[in-house]
Amino acid sequence: MTEQTTGSPTRNHDWNSEQFRKNLARRRRGEIVLRGFGLAAIGLAFLMLAILLWTLISGGAQAFRQTHVAIEVPISAELVDPANPADGNYRTVMRDAMQTTFPDADPSELRALAGILSNAAQFVVRDRVVDDPSLIGQTVRINVPTSDPYDQLNKGNVDIDSDEALRRLDDTDIAAFKQLQDEGRITLPINWALLTNADSRFPELAGLKGAIIGSAYALLVCFLISFPLGIGAAIYLEEFAPKNKLSDVIEVNINNLAAVPSVVFGLLALAVFLGWFGMPRSAPFVGGLTLSLMTLPTIIIATRAALKAVPPSIREAALGVGASKQQVVFGHVLPLAMPGILTGTIIGLAQALGETAPLLLIGMNAFVTAAPSSPFDAATALPTQIFIWADSPERGFVARTSAAILVLLGFLVMMNAIAIYLRSRFERRW
Amino acid sequence: MYDMNRVENAVGQDEIKISARNVQVWYGETHAIKDVDVDILDKTVTAFIGPSGCGKSTFLRCINRMNDSIPSARIEGEIRLDGEDIYDRSIDPVQLRARVGMVFQKPNPFPKSIYDNVSYGPRIHGLARNRAELDEIVERSLRDAALWNEVKDRLQEPGTGLSGGQQQRLCIARAIATSPEMLLMDEPCSALDPIATGQVEELIDHLRQDFSVVIVTHSMQQAARVSQKTAFFHLGSLVEYGETDEIFTKPQDPRTESYISGRIG
Amino acid sequence: MTGIAFAMLLTAALAGYMMNRRAALALRDGGQRLHSLGMFHGMYAALAVLVPAIIVTLLWLALQSSVIDAIIMSGLPDGATENVDTGMVQLIKSEIHSIARGRVFGTPEPWKIEAAERLNALQAMAGWLLLAVVALISAAALFVTRRSVASEFRARQAVERIIYGLLIACSLFAIFVTVGIVLSLVFESIRFFQMVPITEFLFGTSWEPQIPIRADQIAAEGAFGWIPVLLGTLVITFVAITISVPVGLMSAIYLNEFASPGFRGIAKPLLEILAGIPTVVYGFFAILTVAPAIRAWGAALGIPVAPNTALAAGGVMAIMLIPFISSFADDALSAVPRSLRDGSMALGATRSETVLKVLFPAAIPGIVGGVLLAISRAIGETMIVVMAAGLIAKMTINPLDSVTTVTVQIVTLLIGDTAFDSPKTLAAFALGLMLFIVTLMINIVALRVVRKYRELYD
């Protein structure tokens, strides 16, 4: 200890002195400020989440109900051929129906009243008759959807006291509707059409069936391609790949692929699948193919993590009894890793379900009024349907967009719930 | 290694620095420290020995309230520093820790320069009024930690670039830079090679001139080499406490005897 | 026809499996000692049938329609495709296709009907041909593998070699994807740069991709300088990052250092919900709620605010990025060894001093990596800006003005009809190439920084 040359300098601090107490108080304030900033930041994020969800729920809830009006429809055999009920003259049937329902109205009043019905009311009647041809020759009371302005009126979205000129409905329209309400013809049932109809120009008829089926086909294709490929790639990289340049390149490549903007995958699909291979536009098959390229890195990364989590002792035990490396991997390691792989796959598919941009580029924003019957038919997907509706000017589509988003979020919540369940149910502690 | 007579005199004269009474510690449901009473003297090296998991480190961390950061930990009883209850509401753990420094098992220099490592404590506690004073504190602390000659030309280089023994001495310098009254050392040599251990032990013996030093150690040889008082912990209880040479030559408790002769550990 | 081909393939594979297995078992029953189990002899046959046949089928299906189209179009009568632009050719092609499917509009020229008939015939022929090829391959594989069954044949090794090859192919597929991206972008971009000089694209300050309907219209050329588009992207990215980084970092610090385990257990999943919401939802939120709110504030303060402000798009993008940055920073802070935290606390530092002066500087590399990845995401984010940002490219850095971004231009240029020969369409690929290059470079740097950081404390 030759360095001790400074001797023993004053070491005693009076910790209770004014100076130290002030300093301590300042530091404590700094602590509170940082805590406050942190809480404020989290609060801001939660506030945004709350506003977002509130906007969607308050705006979308209305679209889960649809105003209907009950009318008396005389279905005469002259207008509808019992042999071919789908091809009847339903336009005239509807005119007769208005007359039957409102016997006292003069022609101009009838025209105004007809505006209450959806333009597509005749198709509702047609579908009823096609389902039950015995109705021909009878007069039936049928609930048909009202057109969008009256739907909005019934849901209280029209300010009756505002300037008449600025409204889509004038005072006589509103009075006519009031009268129907008084007669008990107006109902507001649950809007199953939102799930059972395909897209339509008319908000009161537009539904998500085509989009849901389109998304389901796309996800199915995406799963069938990315699941086996992803597991194969992950097994190779985790269990077999030699430590060399090529393995490094593949590894870096997969990590980068996971961060490539989704719109670039759309460009790839457009140029290669549609341009070079001549695959059909707007088809869920091509959509699924594109999404599978984006899901692949997610599945590979999740699978590798799941494989890594299987302890080496399992491998050593199986190798020790003379199994080959592949028998160990496929017979022991892979089954043990499966819950983790499935969890990662479901999360990857949930991401794919919400993906929009690449589907727009391959034309899955087409206006298609029938649900696709195969993965090769033109169709939309849930997110692209949301995009189309968000772009539509009719007021009824605003609520429907929110409702469609709620449906999409519902599917996402469901998928994530399954993933969480799988993880907690099969999670092993080694 | 040190002058036995002088030590015995010193122990006889020194006043009580820490006085612990009925200290109990629970981690959740585990009763980690049971009813510990101990008086730790000023300007003395006190060694805590015992098998692993016996609670010696836990008790050490009670003295500067490092257990506060563990949510499940619960402490009862009283620990007085110079007669002040350190678990009293009026005591700020932040200030307490400036008065009771601590050195850890593994050297843990911050990823900053050597200078910034040593000046960290004085800076946050506002111990220097200007740069010159700060320089002086840094130099004095490094000299006291027997590191000055090795690092004086590279104070701005990162502390993580030093060797293991140098890093641990840097951590000691960092701890004494706030001019603490006590220094707690939690197995400070367990991650060091024998040469570095020797240097740190020499340093500990030297630090006794100014501080009350408590050292937790696994090595009975180390306890015998550096300490004047020794406390033997077993299963959370303080079994025996006394002069180091007495503990090692004529232990009173059969458990102490078994541990020292290598039958439990 | 494809269905039949696949059914035949599966039958052949199954037959090969049974046949070889039985042959192997017969050898064993005859007293020979087999090197491999009968099962592996069977699997060897099945794989030998399936692998080459499936590869051929997939290639065939991928190329079939292009080849047939080429044959049809080259077989059209002279003059039918001359002196018309490619859009017209596309139209003729799709008309022939719809006639072939039996949907006839009006009265098409006879040569079109003839072409449609030839199309149907070719497609039928291609189907039969595929069937024949698959049958041939299956038969050949069955024959060869059946002869290989012998006691000393190492069927298990052979099977494992095939599977090993398949596994390698799976991991190489990821490389093919990248190569496909690069090739398609570069290929189409080169065609674009043949029409528009690359210097004009890279350094031009005017972006007006509208192609005139008549040649004598004003601005007949269209302008393809991407600088204003890039500028708009940077403005929105800047807005998004300046909001999301402080908020994300602060929430990570709070969650990591101050929050009780219970609060953390609730807050972290809630934040992850924000990260899991599809971007099209954020886009709708931007146009429905955020943009009107910003307009209202602007009006209240008397500041002129454009309808599609960069602020609205960037702000909503920031909401999306908060959980991303927060979880990256949280991981980075958690990765700092506990001993540093203890060291600082033992010196009497408060929690905030420990975070700001020790943990945060130590975690900086990891956090920087996360912020870089967030920037790359913001640049490549599409739906929010497509819905909430503008379409007109302007040379402005005012966040209250309306700007457009690279991704917005890509989508708007490609939505609707896409003929692969107008500079308008190809410009989207050039933009895509730039987007890919920029984000790739950021990603590589970011991933490297993150990996270095992990190694530092592992």
PDB file of N, CA and C in Angstrom, chain A residues 86-118:
ATOM      1  N   ALA A  86     -87.763 -17.749 -60.400  1.00  0.00           N
ATOM      2  CA  ALA A  86     -86.662 -16.795 -60.305  1.00  0.00           C
ATOM      3  C   ALA A  86     -86.744 -15.717 -61.382  1.00  0.00           C
ATOM      4  N   ASP A  87     -87.492 -16.015 -62.457  1.00  0.00           N
ATOM      5  CA  ASP A  87     -87.473 -15.112 -63.609  1.00  0.00           C
ATOM      6  C   ASP A  87     -88.720 -14.248 -63.718  1.00  0.00           C
ATOM      7  N   GLY A  88     -89.453 -14.057 -62.612  1.00  0.00           N
ATOM      8  CA  GLY A  88     -90.702 -13.320 -62.670  1.00  0.00           C
ATOM      9  C   GLY A  88     -90.522 -11.832 -62.840  1.00  0.00           C
ATOM     10  N   ASN A  89     -91.617 -11.155 -63.108  1.00  0.00           N
ATOM     11  CA  ASN A  89     -91.591  -9.704 -63.266  1.00  0.00           C
ATOM     12  C   ASN A  89     -91.815  -9.056 -61.893  1.00  0.00           C
ATOM     13  N   TYR A  90     -90.768  -9.043 -61.100  1.00  0.00           N
ATOM     14  CA  TYR A  90     -90.920  -8.594 -59.716  1.00  0.00           C
ATOM     15  C   TYR A  90     -91.053  -7.092 -59.607  1.00  0.00           C
ATOM     16  N   ARG A  91     -90.605  -6.373 -60.648  1.00  0.00           N
ATOM     17  CA  ARG A  91     -90.775  -4.921 -60.633  1.00  0.00           C
ATOM     18  C   ARG A  91     -92.254  -4.576 -60.524  1.00  0.00           C
ATOM     19  N   THR A  92     -93.045  -5.239 -61.342  1.00  0.00           N
ATOM     20  CA  THR A  92     -94.498  -5.004 -61.318  1.00  0.00           C
ATOM     21  C   THR A  92     -95.110  -5.541 -60.027  1.00  0.00           C
ATOM     22  N   VAL A  93     -94.602  -6.674 -59.581  1.00  0.00           N
ATOM     23  CA  VAL A  93     -95.082  -7.226 -58.307  1.00  0.00           C
ATOM     24  C   VAL A  93     -94.953  -6.169 -57.216  1.00  0.00           C
ATOM     25  N   MET A  94     -93.814  -5.481 -57.207  1.00  0.00           N
ATOM     26  CA  MET A  94     -93.589  -4.481 -56.163  1.00  0.00           C
ATOM     27  C   MET A  94     -94.566  -3.318 -56.312  1.00  0.00           C
ATOM     28  N   ARG A  95     -94.844  -2.916 -57.594  1.00  0.00           N
ATOM     29  CA  ARG A  95     -95.787  -1.805 -57.788  1.00  0.00           C
ATOM     30  C   ARG A  95     -97.158  -2.206 -57.249  1.00  0.00           C
ATOM     31  N   ASP A  96     -97.571  -3.446 -57.560  1.00  0.00           N
ATOM     32  CA  ASP A  96     -98.846  -3.948 -57.037  1.00  0.00           C
ATOM     33  C   ASP A  96     -98.829  -3.958 -55.512  1.00  0.00           C
ATOM     34  N   ALA A  97     -97.693  -4.345 -54.975  1.00  0.00           N
ATOM     35  CA  ALA A  97     -97.602  -4.442 -53.524  1.00  0.00           C
ATOM     36  C   ALA A  97     -97.840  -3.087 -52.870  1.00  0.00           C
ATOM     37  N   MET A  98     -97.262  -2.037 -53.477  1.00  0.00           N
ATOM     38  CA  MET A  98     -97.462  -0.701 -52.913  1.00  0.00           C
ATOM     39  C   MET A  98     -98.931  -0.336 -52.946  1.00  0.00           C
ATOM     40  N   GLN A  99     -99.571  -0.671 -54.076  1.00  0.00           N
ATOM     41  CA  GLN A  99    -100.991  -0.339 -54.208  1.00  0.00           C
ATOM     42  C   GLN A  99    -101.822  -1.093 -53.150  1.00  0.00           C
ATOM     43  N   THR A 100    -101.510  -2.373 -52.972  1.00  0.00           N
ATOM     44  CA  THR A 100    -102.244  -3.189 -52.008  1.00  0.00           C
ATOM     45  C   THR A 100    -102.030  -2.678 -50.596  1.00  0.00           C
ATOM     46  N   THR A 101    -100.773  -2.306 -50.320  1.00  0.00           N
ATOM     47  CA  THR A 101    -100.466  -1.890 -48.963  1.00  0.00           C
ATOM     48  C   THR A 101    -101.073  -0.528 -48.651  1.00  0.00           C
ATOM     49  N   PHE A 102    -101.045   0.378 -49.635  1.00  0.00           N
ATOM     50  CA  PHE A 102    -101.582   1.725 -49.417  1.00  0.00           C
ATOM     51  C   PHE A 102    -102.699   1.988 -50.405  1.00  0.00           C
ATOM     52  N   PRO A 103    -103.898   1.408 -50.184  1.00  0.00           N
ATOM     53  CA  PRO A 103    -104.979   1.524 -51.164  1.00  0.00           C
ATOM     54  C   PRO A 103    -105.449   2.968 -51.346  1.00  0.00           C
ATOM     55  N   ASP A 104    -105.221   3.826 -50.329  1.00  0.00           N
ATOM     56  CA  ASP A 104    -105.795   5.171 -50.409  1.00  0.00           C
ATOM     57  C   ASP A 104    -104.862   6.169 -51.072  1.00  0.00           C
ATOM     58  N   ALA A 105    -103.621   5.777 -51.322  1.00  0.00           N
ATOM     59  CA  ALA A 105    -102.647   6.757 -51.794  1.00  0.00           C
ATOM     60  C   ALA A 105    -102.820   7.058 -53.277  1.00  0.00           C
ATOM     61  N   ASP A 106    -102.594   8.337 -53.642  1.00  0.00           N
ATOM     62  CA  ASP A 106    -102.639   8.678 -55.062  1.00  0.00           C
ATOM     63  C   ASP A 106    -101.267   8.388 -55.675  1.00  0.00           C
ATOM     64  N   PRO A 107    -101.152   8.398 -57.018  1.00  0.00           N
ATOM     65  CA  PRO A 107     -99.907   7.971 -57.673  1.00  0.00           C
ATOM     66  C   PRO A 107     -98.672   8.716 -57.177  1.00  0.00           C
ATOM     67  N   SER A 108     -98.754  10.036 -56.925  1.00  0.00           N
ATOM     68  CA  SER A 108     -97.549  10.751 -56.512  1.00  0.00           C
ATOM     69  C   SER A 108     -97.140  10.340 -55.101  1.00  0.00           C
ATOM     70  N   GLU A 109     -98.162  10.114 -54.267  1.00  0.00           N
ATOM     71  CA  GLU A 109     -97.840   9.640 -52.924  1.00  0.00           C
ATOM     72  C   GLU A 109     -97.205   8.253 -52.975  1.00  0.00           C
ATOM     73  N   LEU A 110     -97.726   7.422 -53.891  1.00  0.00           N
ATOM     74  CA  LEU A 110     -97.178   6.071 -54.039  1.00  0.00           C
ATOM     75  C   LEU A 110     -95.701   6.117 -54.411  1.00  0.00           C
ATOM     76  N   ARG A 111     -95.399   7.071 -55.328  1.00  0.00           N
ATOM     77  CA  ARG A 111     -93.995   7.185 -55.736  1.00  0.00           C
ATOM     78  C   ARG A 111     -93.116   7.538 -54.533  1.00  0.00           C
ATOM     79  N   ALA A 112     -93.610   8.476 -53.707  1.00  0.00           N
ATOM     80  CA  ALA A 112     -92.846   8.853 -52.522  1.00  0.00           C
ATOM     81  C   ALA A 112     -92.690   7.662 -51.584  1.00  0.00           C
ATOM     82  N   LEU A 113     -93.796   6.915 -51.431  1.00  0.00           N
ATOM     83  CA  LEU A 113     -93.747   5.764 -50.526  1.00  0.00           C
ATOM     84  C   LEU A 113     -92.782   4.687 -51.041  1.00  0.00           C
ATOM     85  N   ALA A 114     -92.753   4.547 -52.388  1.00  0.00           N
ATOM     86  CA  ALA A 114     -91.870   3.530 -52.958  1.00  0.00           C
ATOM     87  C   ALA A 114     -90.409   3.836 -52.617  1.00  0.00           C
ATOM     88  N   GLY A 115     -90.110   5.147 -52.444  1.00  0.00           N
ATOM     89  CA  GLY A 115     -88.743   5.528 -52.106  1.00  0.00           C
ATOM     90  C   GLY A 115     -88.319   5.023 -50.738  1.00  0.00           C
ATOM     91  N   ILE A 116     -89.298   4.687 -49.918  1.00  0.00           N
ATOM     92  CA  ILE A 116     -88.943   4.167 -48.593  1.00  0.00           C
ATOM     93  C   ILE A 116     -88.317   2.781 -48.714  1.00  0.00           C
ATOM     94  N   LEU A 117     -88.836   2.008 -49.685  1.00  0.00           N
ATOM     95  CA  LEU A 117     -88.310   0.657 -49.862  1.00  0.00           C
ATOM     96  C   LEU A 117     -86.909   0.723 -50.467  1.00  0.00           C
ATOM     97  N   SER A 118     -86.137  -0.236 -50.098  1.00  0.00           N
ATOM     98  CA  SER A 118     -84.839  -0.369 -50.745  1.00  0.00           C
ATOM     99  C   SER A 118     -85.044  -0.676 -52.223  1.00  0.00           C
TER     100      SER A 118
END
